[in-house]
Amino acid sequence: WIGGSEGGVVASLAAAKTSETKALSILVTGGGMSMAEDILLLTEKQMKQAKAPQAAIDAQLTKTKAKFEEIRKNPTWEKEWMSDNKSARNTYKWWSSILDVKLSDALLSLGKPIYMVHGDSDTSTPVESADQLAQLFKNSKKTNLVYKKYVGMGHDFKNNQGQLQQEVIDSAMEWLIKTKFK
C-alpha cells in the first residue's frame, strides 16, 4: 500500500484491515493526530506566524471548533466547508467521516513495515502529527516504522525554492518494492 495526504489515510486504514498487506508507505499524511487536531494546530501556527494577537487566535480556534460541532451534528451532503467550488467538494458528510480519525491505533496494530515521509514545511498536514506518530511507535517499543523527515519540504514535495523533490517520492516507492519482495 502507498498513499499521500488523504490517500495515506485510506492506505493506512486499508492496510490495517487487509491480511495480505506486506508493507505500507505513507507520505505527508501525519497520523499521530486527528484531522481536527491537525486543522487546529495549523490554524494556530499560521496565525502566530502572521503575528496575530492571541485573542484573535483564540477566537478563530473557538470558531473552528464550533464548525466541527456543526459538522458532526449535521453530516449532510448538502453543505460544504473548505471547498474550492471546483473539484474539491468537501461536504459536511465527508468531514464528519474524517475529522476524528486517528491513524495511530490502526498503524500501531499493523505489525508490518511502514515507511513514513513528511516535510517540516508542510502547511496542510502538520509535521508534528508525523512526529507524534513516530514517538508513539518509540514509546510502544515498535520497530516497524521508518520515519524520514525532510527539512524545507512542503505538502507538495517541493522544497523552499519551489523545486519538486522527486527523490523523496522515488525513495518511498523503492523502499516499498524492496520491502514487499523480501
CSV table of C-alpha atoms in Angstrom, one decimal:
chain,number,residue,atom,x,y,z
A,1,TRP,CA,0.0,0.0,0.0
A,2,ILE,CA,1.1,3.5,-0.7
A,3,GLY,CA,-0.7,6.9,-0.3
A,4,GLY,CA,-0.1,10.5,0.3
A,5,SER,CA,-2.1,13.1,2.3
A,6,GLU,CA,-5.7,11.9,2.4
A,7,GLY,CA,-4.7,8.9,0.3
A,8,GLY,CA,-2.3,8.0,3.0
A,9,VAL,CA,-5.2,7.9,5.4
A,10,VAL,CA,-7.1,5.5,3.1
A,11,ALA,CA,-4.0,3.4,2.5
A,12,SER,CA,-3.2,3.2,6.2
A,13,LEU,CA,-6.8,2.1,7.2
A,14,ALA,CA,-7.0,-0.4,4.3
A,15,ALA,CA,-3.5,-1.8,5.1
A,16,ALA,CA,-4.5,-2.4,8.8
A,17,LYS,CA,-7.7,-4.3,7.7
A,18,THR,CA,-6.2,-6.4,5.0
A,19,SER,CA,-4.5,-9.7,5.9
A,20,GLU,CA,-2.5,-9.7,2.6
A,21,THR,CA,-0.7,-6.4,3.5
A,22,LYS,CA,3.1,-6.8,3.2
A,23,ALA,CA,4.1,-3.1,3.7
A,24,LEU,CA,2.8,0.4,3.8
A,25,SER,CA,4.3,3.7,2.6
A,26,ILE,CA,2.6,6.9,3.7
A,27,LEU,CA,3.7,10.3,2.5
A,28,VAL,CA,2.7,13.7,4.1
A,29,THR,CA,-0.1,12.0,6.0
A,30,GLY,CA,0.8,12.7,9.6
A,31,GLY,CA,-1.0,10.0,11.6
A,32,GLY,CA,-0.4,10.9,15.2
A,33,MET,CA,-3.3,13.5,15.4
A,34,SER,CA,-6.8,13.5,14.0
A,35,MET,CA,-7.6,15.8,11.1
A,36,ALA,CA,-9.5,18.1,13.6
A,37,GLU,CA,-6.4,18.4,15.7
A,38,ASP,CA,-4.3,19.0,12.5
A,39,ILE,CA,-6.5,21.8,11.4
A,40,LEU,CA,-6.5,23.5,14.8
A,41,LEU,CA,-2.7,23.3,15.1
A,42,LEU,CA,-2.2,24.6,11.6
A,43,THR,CA,-4.6,27.5,12.2
A,44,GLU,CA,-2.7,28.4,15.3
A,45,LYS,CA,0.7,28.1,13.7
A,46,GLN,CA,-0.3,30.2,10.7
A,47,MET,CA,-1.9,32.9,12.8
A,48,LYS,CA,1.2,33.1,15.1
A,49,GLN,CA,3.4,33.3,12.0
A,50,ALA,CA,1.3,36.2,10.8
A,51,LYS,CA,1.8,37.8,14.2
A,52,ALA,CA,-1.9,37.7,15.1
A,53,PRO,CA,-2.8,38.7,18.6
A,54,GLN,CA,-3.5,35.8,21.0
A,55,ALA,CA,-7.1,36.9,21.4
A,56,ALA,CA,-7.7,36.6,17.6
A,57,ILE,CA,-6.1,33.2,17.6
A,58,ASP,CA,-8.3,32.0,20.4
A,59,ALA,CA,-11.4,33.4,18.7
A,60,GLN,CA,-10.5,31.6,15.4
A,61,LEU,CA,-9.9,28.3,17.2
A,62,THR,CA,-13.2,28.6,19.0
A,63,LYS,CA,-14.9,29.4,15.7
A,64,THR,CA,-13.3,26.4,14.1
A,65,LYS,CA,-14.3,24.1,17.0
A,66,ALA,CA,-17.8,25.3,16.6
A,67,LYS,CA,-17.7,24.5,12.9
A,68,PHE,CA,-16.5,20.9,13.8
A,69,GLU,CA,-19.5,20.5,16.1
A,70,GLU,CA,-21.9,21.8,13.5
A,71,ILE,CA,-20.5,19.3,11.0
A,72,ARG,CA,-20.7,16.4,13.5
A,73,LYS,CA,-24.3,17.2,14.3
A,74,ASN,CA,-25.4,17.6,10.6
A,75,PRO,CA,-23.3,15.3,8.4
A,76,THR,CA,-25.1,16.2,5.2
A,77,TRP,CA,-24.0,16.1,1.5
A,78,GLU,CA,-25.8,19.4,1.0
A,79,LYS,CA,-23.4,21.7,2.9
A,80,GLU,CA,-19.7,22.2,2.3
A,81,TRP,CA,-16.7,23.6,4.2
A,82,MET,CA,-13.3,24.5,2.8
A,83,SER,CA,-14.3,23.5,-0.7
A,84,ASP,CA,-12.7,25.2,-3.8
A,85,ASN,CA,-16.0,25.2,-5.7
A,86,LYS,CA,-14.3,23.3,-8.5
A,87,SER,CA,-13.0,19.8,-7.9
A,88,ALA,CA,-12.7,19.7,-4.1
A,89,ARG,CA,-16.2,19.2,-2.9
A,90,ASN,CA,-15.7,18.9,0.9
A,91,THR,CA,-19.2,18.1,2.2
A,92,TYR,CA,-20.2,18.0,5.9
A,93,LYS,CA,-20.7,14.3,5.3
A,94,TRP,CA,-17.1,13.8,4.2
A,95,TRP,CA,-15.8,16.0,7.0
A,96,SER,CA,-17.8,14.1,9.6
A,97,SER,CA,-16.3,10.9,8.4
A,98,ILE,CA,-12.7,12.1,8.6
A,99,LEU,CA,-12.4,14.8,11.3
A,100,ASP,CA,-11.9,12.4,14.2
A,101,VAL,CA,-10.0,9.6,12.5
A,102,LYS,CA,-6.6,9.0,14.2
A,103,LEU,CA,-4.4,6.6,12.3
A,104,SER,CA,-2.2,5.7,15.3
A,105,ASP,CA,-4.3,2.9,16.6
A,106,ALA,CA,-4.5,1.2,13.2
A,107,LEU,CA,-0.9,1.7,12.4
A,108,LEU,CA,0.3,0.5,15.8
A,109,SER,CA,-1.6,-2.7,15.3
A,110,LEU,CA,-0.4,-3.3,11.8
A,111,GLY,CA,2.7,-5.2,12.6
A,112,LYS,CA,4.1,-4.8,9.0
A,113,PRO,CA,6.8,-2.5,7.8
A,114,ILE,CA,5.8,1.1,7.5
A,115,TYR,CA,7.7,3.9,5.7
A,116,MET,CA,6.6,7.4,6.6
A,117,VAL,CA,7.7,10.6,4.8
A,118,HIS,CA,6.9,14.2,6.0
A,119,GLY,CA,8.3,17.6,5.4
A,120,ASP,CA,8.8,20.2,8.1
A,121,SER,CA,7.4,23.0,5.9
A,122,ASP,CA,4.1,21.2,5.3
A,123,THR,CA,1.2,23.7,5.7
A,124,SER,CA,-1.6,21.2,5.0
A,125,THR,CA,-0.7,18.4,7.5
A,126,PRO,CA,1.5,19.5,10.4
A,127,VAL,CA,4.8,17.7,10.7
A,128,GLU,CA,4.0,17.5,14.5
A,129,SER,CA,1.4,14.8,13.6
A,130,ALA,CA,4.0,12.6,12.0
A,131,ASP,CA,6.4,13.3,14.8
A,132,GLN,CA,3.7,12.3,17.3
A,133,LEU,CA,3.1,9.0,15.4
A,134,ALA,CA,6.9,8.3,15.4
A,135,GLN,CA,7.0,9.0,19.2
A,136,LEU,CA,4.0,6.6,19.8
A,137,PHE,CA,5.9,3.9,18.0
A,138,LYS,CA,9.0,4.5,20.0
A,139,ASN,CA,7.1,4.6,23.3
A,140,SER,CA,5.3,1.3,22.3
A,141,LYS,CA,8.7,-0.2,21.5
A,142,LYS,CA,7.5,-0.9,18.0
A,143,THR,CA,10.3,-1.1,15.4
A,144,ASN,CA,8.4,-1.5,12.2
A,145,LEU,CA,8.3,2.3,11.4
A,146,VAL,CA,10.9,4.1,9.3
A,147,TYR,CA,10.4,7.8,9.5
A,148,LYS,CA,12.0,10.2,7.1
A,149,LYS,CA,11.6,13.9,7.9
A,150,TYR,CA,12.7,16.4,5.2
A,151,VAL,CA,13.8,19.9,6.1
A,152,GLY,CA,12.2,22.6,4.0
A,153,MET,CA,9.8,20.2,2.2
A,154,GLY,CA,6.1,21.1,1.9
A,155,HIS,CA,2.9,19.1,1.4
A,156,ASP,CA,3.5,19.2,-2.4
A,157,PHE,CA,7.0,17.6,-2.1
A,158,LYS,CA,8.6,20.9,-3.1
A,159,ASN,CA,11.5,22.5,-1.2
A,160,ASN,CA,11.6,26.1,-0.1
A,161,GLN,CA,12.8,27.1,-3.6
A,162,GLY,CA,9.7,25.5,-5.2
A,163,GLN,CA,11.6,22.6,-6.7
A,164,LEU,CA,9.9,19.2,-6.7
A,165,GLN,CA,11.8,16.7,-4.5
A,166,GLN,CA,11.2,13.7,-6.8
A,167,GLU,CA,13.8,11.7,-4.9
A,168,VAL,CA,11.5,11.7,-1.9
A,169,ILE,CA,8.7,10.0,-3.8
A,170,ASP,CA,11.1,7.7,-5.6
A,171,SER,CA,12.7,6.5,-2.3
A,172,ALA,CA,9.3,5.7,-0.8
A,173,MET,CA,8.5,3.6,-3.9
A,174,GLU,CA,11.9,1.9,-3.9
A,175,TRP,CA,11.5,1.1,-0.2
A,176,LEU,CA,8.1,-0.3,-0.7
A,177,ILE,CA,9.2,-2.5,-3.6
A,178,LYS,CA,12.3,-3.8,-1.8
A,179,THR,CA,10.3,-4.5,1.4
A,180,LYS,CA,7.4,-6.2,-0.4
A,181,PHE,CA,9.7,-8.7,-2.1
A,182,LYS,CA,11.9,-9.5,0.9
